[in-house]
């Protein structure tokens, strides 16, 4: 089994039939980790699929293998890639990374100005997020949308979150801010815009070096 055996795509209404299987695996996975997770229902997952806000992975195009969805908060200023799950028999082939990458791309296309964020206790997810450009942040940088935090009520760690006044919990908060990314890339983009000028500079430099060598050679012969 290898990553080429899977198809990772934006889910459509044809995939709603997997909703129950997806939420069952989410719950079982959380139970095994003992870390807690906000519970989802088949109806909720189906809604995300119908809205074009989810990514699904299929083994050889027919068997459900993994899933993830996106949700907006705070007037679409924040986007979360949530519910990442991979069926146990399809783990350790890089599928989670492929799903996360697709969800990341979908989020950027749908909400190019929004901050992408996530809360997770999974080291594997943190690693994937880091590779995508996410950075760890404090909870104060996350959305203050009450609807988002209400979703944490079904998590076993919710009492800890509330006792900390929502300032921190067992999950690690991470954010990808496209605005900051653009700022970081600005020098490179500016340089690219003036690439022709750079090429002319390098040509001139090369000419000067060659001219210098020619002069030195002439002096040596003389």
C-alpha positions as a Python dict, from the first residue, in 0.01 Angstrom:
ca = {
    (1, 'X'): (0, 0, 0),
    (2, 'X'): (132, 346, -94),
    (3, 'X'): (4, 701, -124),
    (4, 'X'): (-53, 655, -498),
    (5, 'X'): (-332, 408, -413),
    (6, 'X'): (-545, 691, -274),
    (7, 'X'): (-752, 967, -428),
    (8, 'X'): (-779, 1283, -217),
    (9, 'X'): (-1045, 1527, -333),
    (10, 'X'): (-1308, 1779, -225),
    (11, 'X'): (-1603, 1569, -108),
    (12, 'X'): (-1936, 1581, -294),
    (13, 'X'): (-2288, 1460, -221),
    (14, 'X'): (-2180, 1117, -347),
    (15, 'X'): (-1971, 1081, -32),
    (16, 'X'): (-2241, 1157, 227),
    (17, 'X'): (-2291, 782, 264),
    (18, 'X'): (-1962, 771, 459),
    (19, 'X'): (-2075, 1022, 724),
    (20, 'X'): (-2165, 770, 994),
    (21, 'X'): (-1843, 576, 944),
    (22, 'X'): (-1643, 897, 965),
    (23, 'X'): (-1793, 1019, 1296),
    (24, 'X'): (-1765, 670, 1447),
    (25, 'X'): (-1394, 661, 1370),
    (26, 'X'): (-1348, 1014, 1504),
    (27, 'X'): (-1503, 911, 1836),
    (28, 'X'): (-1309, 584, 1857),
    (29, 'X'): (-980, 754, 1779),
    (30, 'X'): (-1037, 1017, 2048),
    (31, 'X'): (-1128, 744, 2296),
    (32, 'X'): (-806, 553, 2227),
    (33, 'X'): (-592, 866, 2264),
    (34, 'X'): (-774, 966, 2580),
    (35, 'X'): (-734, 1331, 2487),
    (36, 'X'): (-1094, 1420, 2415),
    (37, 'X'): (-1244, 1577, 2106),
    (38, 'X'): (-1547, 1786, 2018),
    (39, 'X'): (-1813, 1538, 1904),
    (40, 'X'): (-1953, 1551, 1552),
    (41, 'X'): (-2275, 1403, 1420),
    (42, 'X'): (-2338, 1239, 1080),
    (43, 'X'): (-2571, 1529, 1001),
    (44, 'X'): (-2297, 1782, 1069),
    (45, 'X'): (-2046, 1598, 851),
    (46, 'X'): (-2306, 1564, 576),
    (47, 'X'): (-2368, 1938, 589),
    (48, 'X'): (-1997, 2012, 545),
    (49, 'X'): (-1986, 1778, 247),
    (50, 'X'): (-2289, 1942, 83),
    (51, 'X'): (-2136, 2288, 136),
    (52, 'X'): (-1818, 2186, -45),
    (53, 'X'): (-1616, 2238, 272),
    (54, 'X'): (-1468, 1894, 323),
    (55, 'X'): (-1195, 1672, 186),
    (56, 'X'): (-1218, 1297, 159),
    (57, 'X'): (-963, 1027, 77),
    (58, 'X'): (-1066, 706, -97),
    (59, 'X'): (-863, 390, -128),
    (60, 'X'): (-851, 292, -494),
    (61, 'X'): (-1139, 532, -551),
    (62, 'X'): (-1403, 333, -364),
    (63, 'X'): (-1323, 272, 5),
    (64, 'X'): (-1333, 554, 262),
    (65, 'X'): (-986, 612, 405),
    (66, 'X'): (-972, 963, 553),
    (67, 'X'): (-1155, 1290, 602),
    (68, 'X'): (-1124, 1654, 706),
    (69, 'X'): (-1349, 1961, 685),
    (70, 'X'): (-1321, 2337, 712),
    (71, 'X'): (-1531, 2577, 914),
    (72, 'X'): (-1540, 2956, 937),
    (73, 'X'): (-1561, 3166, 1252),
    (74, 'X'): (-1575, 3532, 1346),
    (75, 'X'): (-1743, 3654, 1029),
    (76, 'X'): (-1516, 3438, 809),
    (77, 'X'): (-1205, 3605, 949),
    (78, 'X'): (-1090, 3269, 1081),
    (79, 'X'): (-1094, 2926, 921),
    (80, 'X'): (-1031, 2597, 1097),
    (81, 'X'): (-936, 2268, 933),
    (82, 'X'): (-1107, 2026, 1168),
    (83, 'X'): (-1197, 1663, 1218),
    (84, 'X'): (-888, 1521, 1050),
    (85, 'X'): (-918, 1144, 1066),
    (86, 'X'): (-759, 850, 887),
    (87, 'X'): (-896, 497, 904),
    (88, 'X'): (-658, 281, 1116),
    (89, 'X'): (-576, 38, 835),
    (90, 'X'): (-465, 322, 609),
    (91, 'X'): (-233, 499, 848),
    (92, 'X'): (143, 549, 818),
    (93, 'X'): (146, 599, 441),
    (94, 'X'): (134, 981, 445),
    (95, 'X'): (-241, 1007, 395),
    (96, 'X'): (-302, 1253, 680),
    (97, 'X'): (-52, 1494, 526),
    (98, 'X'): (-215, 1463, 182),
    (99, 'X'): (-562, 1532, 328),
    (100, 'X'): (-437, 1826, 532),
    (101, 'X'): (-263, 1972, 227),
    (102, 'X'): (-583, 1948, 23),
    (103, 'X'): (-789, 2107, 304),
    (104, 'X'): (-530, 2383, 332),
    (105, 'X'): (-556, 2455, -40),
    (106, 'X'): (-936, 2451, -25),
    (107, 'X'): (-932, 2698, 265),
    (108, 'X'): (-700, 2937, 80),
    (109, 'X'): (-918, 2927, -232),
    (110, 'X'): (-1246, 2981, -46),
    (111, 'X'): (-1121, 3231, 212),
    (112, 'X'): (-795, 3390, 87),
    (113, 'X'): (-792, 3667, 350),
    (114, 'X'): (-881, 3453, 653),
    (115, 'X'): (-644, 3327, 921),
    (116, 'X'): (-624, 2948, 926),
    (117, 'X'): (-603, 2802, 1274),
    (118, 'X'): (-623, 2476, 1460),
    (119, 'X'): (-627, 2326, 1808),
    (120, 'X'): (-474, 1983, 1846),
    (121, 'X'): (-299, 1749, 2087),
    (122, 'X'): (-159, 1533, 1807),
    (123, 'X'): (214, 1567, 1737),
    (124, 'X'): (168, 1437, 1384),
    (125, 'X'): (-87, 1709, 1305),
    (126, 'X'): (139, 1973, 1461),
    (127, 'X'): (423, 1860, 1235),
    (128, 'X'): (202, 1875, 926),
    (129, 'X'): (75, 2220, 1025),
    (130, 'X'): (431, 2344, 1070),
    (131, 'X'): (524, 2220, 723),
    (132, 'X'): (227, 2411, 581),
    (133, 'X'): (342, 2735, 746),
    (134, 'X'): (139, 2734, 1069),
    (135, 'X'): (306, 2868, 1383),
    (136, 'X'): (221, 2806, 1752),
    (137, 'X'): (31, 3092, 1914),
    (138, 'X'): (-144, 3173, 2238),
    (139, 'X'): (-519, 3122, 2264),
    (140, 'X'): (-566, 3500, 2268),
    (141, 'X'): (-480, 3505, 1895),
    (142, 'X'): (-763, 3267, 1810),
    (143, 'X'): (-1118, 3364, 1724),
    (144, 'X'): (-1337, 3496, 2004),
    (145, 'X'): (-1645, 3353, 1832),
    (146, 'X'): (-1853, 3198, 2110),
    (147, 'X'): (-1992, 2936, 1872),
    (148, 'X'): (-1642, 2797, 1822),
    (149, 'X'): (-1568, 2764, 2191),
    (150, 'X'): (-1910, 2617, 2253),
    (151, 'X'): (-1803, 2327, 2032),
    (152, 'X'): (-1543, 2235, 2295),
    (153, 'X'): (-1811, 2153, 2551),
    (154, 'X'): (-1825, 1788, 2449),
    (155, 'X'): (-1449, 1750, 2497),
    (156, 'X'): (-1338, 1580, 2819),
    (157, 'X'): (-1090, 1862, 2872),
    (158, 'X'): (-1353, 2135, 2863),
    (159, 'X'): (-1341, 2191, 3243),
    (160, 'X'): (-966, 2257, 3211),
    (161, 'X'): (-1026, 2508, 2932),
    (162, 'X'): (-1282, 2696, 3139),
    (163, 'X'): (-1074, 2688, 3455),
    (164, 'X'): (-801, 2860, 3253),
    (165, 'X'): (-1052, 3120, 3132),
    (166, 'X'): (-996, 2995, 2775),
    (167, 'X'): (-637, 3118, 2784),
    (168, 'X'): (-493, 2770, 2736),
    (169, 'X'): (-570, 2400, 2759),
    (170, 'X'): (-410, 2067, 2663),
    (171, 'X'): (-440, 2149, 2292),
    (172, 'X'): (-174, 2347, 2108),
    (173, 'X'): (-302, 2645, 1909),
    (174, 'X'): (-150, 2711, 1567),
    (175, 'X'): (-219, 2977, 1302),
    (176, 'X'): (-137, 3042, 938),
    (177, 'X'): (-177, 3413, 866),
    (178, 'X'): (-173, 3488, 490),
    (179, 'X'): (-117, 3859, 559),
    (180, 'X'): (206, 3789, 747),
    (181, 'X'): (309, 3541, 479),
    (182, 'X'): (273, 3807, 212),
    (183, 'X'): (486, 4044, 418),
    (184, 'X'): (755, 3781, 463),
    (185, 'X'): (757, 3710, 89),
    (186, 'X'): (751, 4077, -13),
    (187, 'X'): (1130, 4115, -56),
    (188, 'X'): (1139, 3805, -276),
    (189, 'X'): (839, 3918, -478),
    (190, 'X'): (994, 4262, -524),
    (191, 'X'): (1316, 4103, -637),
    (192, 'X'): (1127, 3882, -884),
    (193, 'X'): (956, 4186, -1033),
    (194, 'X'): (1297, 4329, -1106),
    (195, 'X'): (1451, 4005, -1228),
    (196, 'X'): (1532, 4159, -1567),
    (197, 'X'): (1731, 4429, -1394),
    (198, 'X'): (1913, 4158, -1201),
    (199, 'X'): (1988, 3968, -1522),
    (200, 'X'): (2133, 4284, -1676),
    (201, 'X'): (2344, 4339, -1366),
    (202, 'X'): (2481, 3985, -1379),
    (203, 'X'): (2556, 4019, -1751),
    (204, 'X'): (2743, 4342, -1686),
    (205, 'X'): (2933, 4183, -1397),
    (206, 'X'): (3027, 3888, -1617),
    (207, 'X'): (3141, 4127, -1891),
    (208, 'X'): (3358, 4321, -1646),
    (209, 'X'): (3515, 4001, -1512),
    (210, 'X'): (3586, 3873, -1861),
    (211, 'X'): (3724, 4211, -1962),
    (212, 'X'): (3950, 4204, -1659),
    (213, 'X'): (4079, 3859, -1745),
    (214, 'X'): (4142, 3972, -2104),
    (215, 'X'): (4344, 4268, -1982),
    (216, 'X'): (4544, 4050, -1742),
    (217, 'X'): (4610, 3800, -2020),
    (218, 'X'): (4729, 4076, -2251),
    (219, 'X'): (4965, 4211, -1987),
    (220, 'X'): (5102, 3862, -1924),
    (221, 'X'): (5173, 3809, -2298),
    (222, 'X'): (5338, 4147, -2323),
}
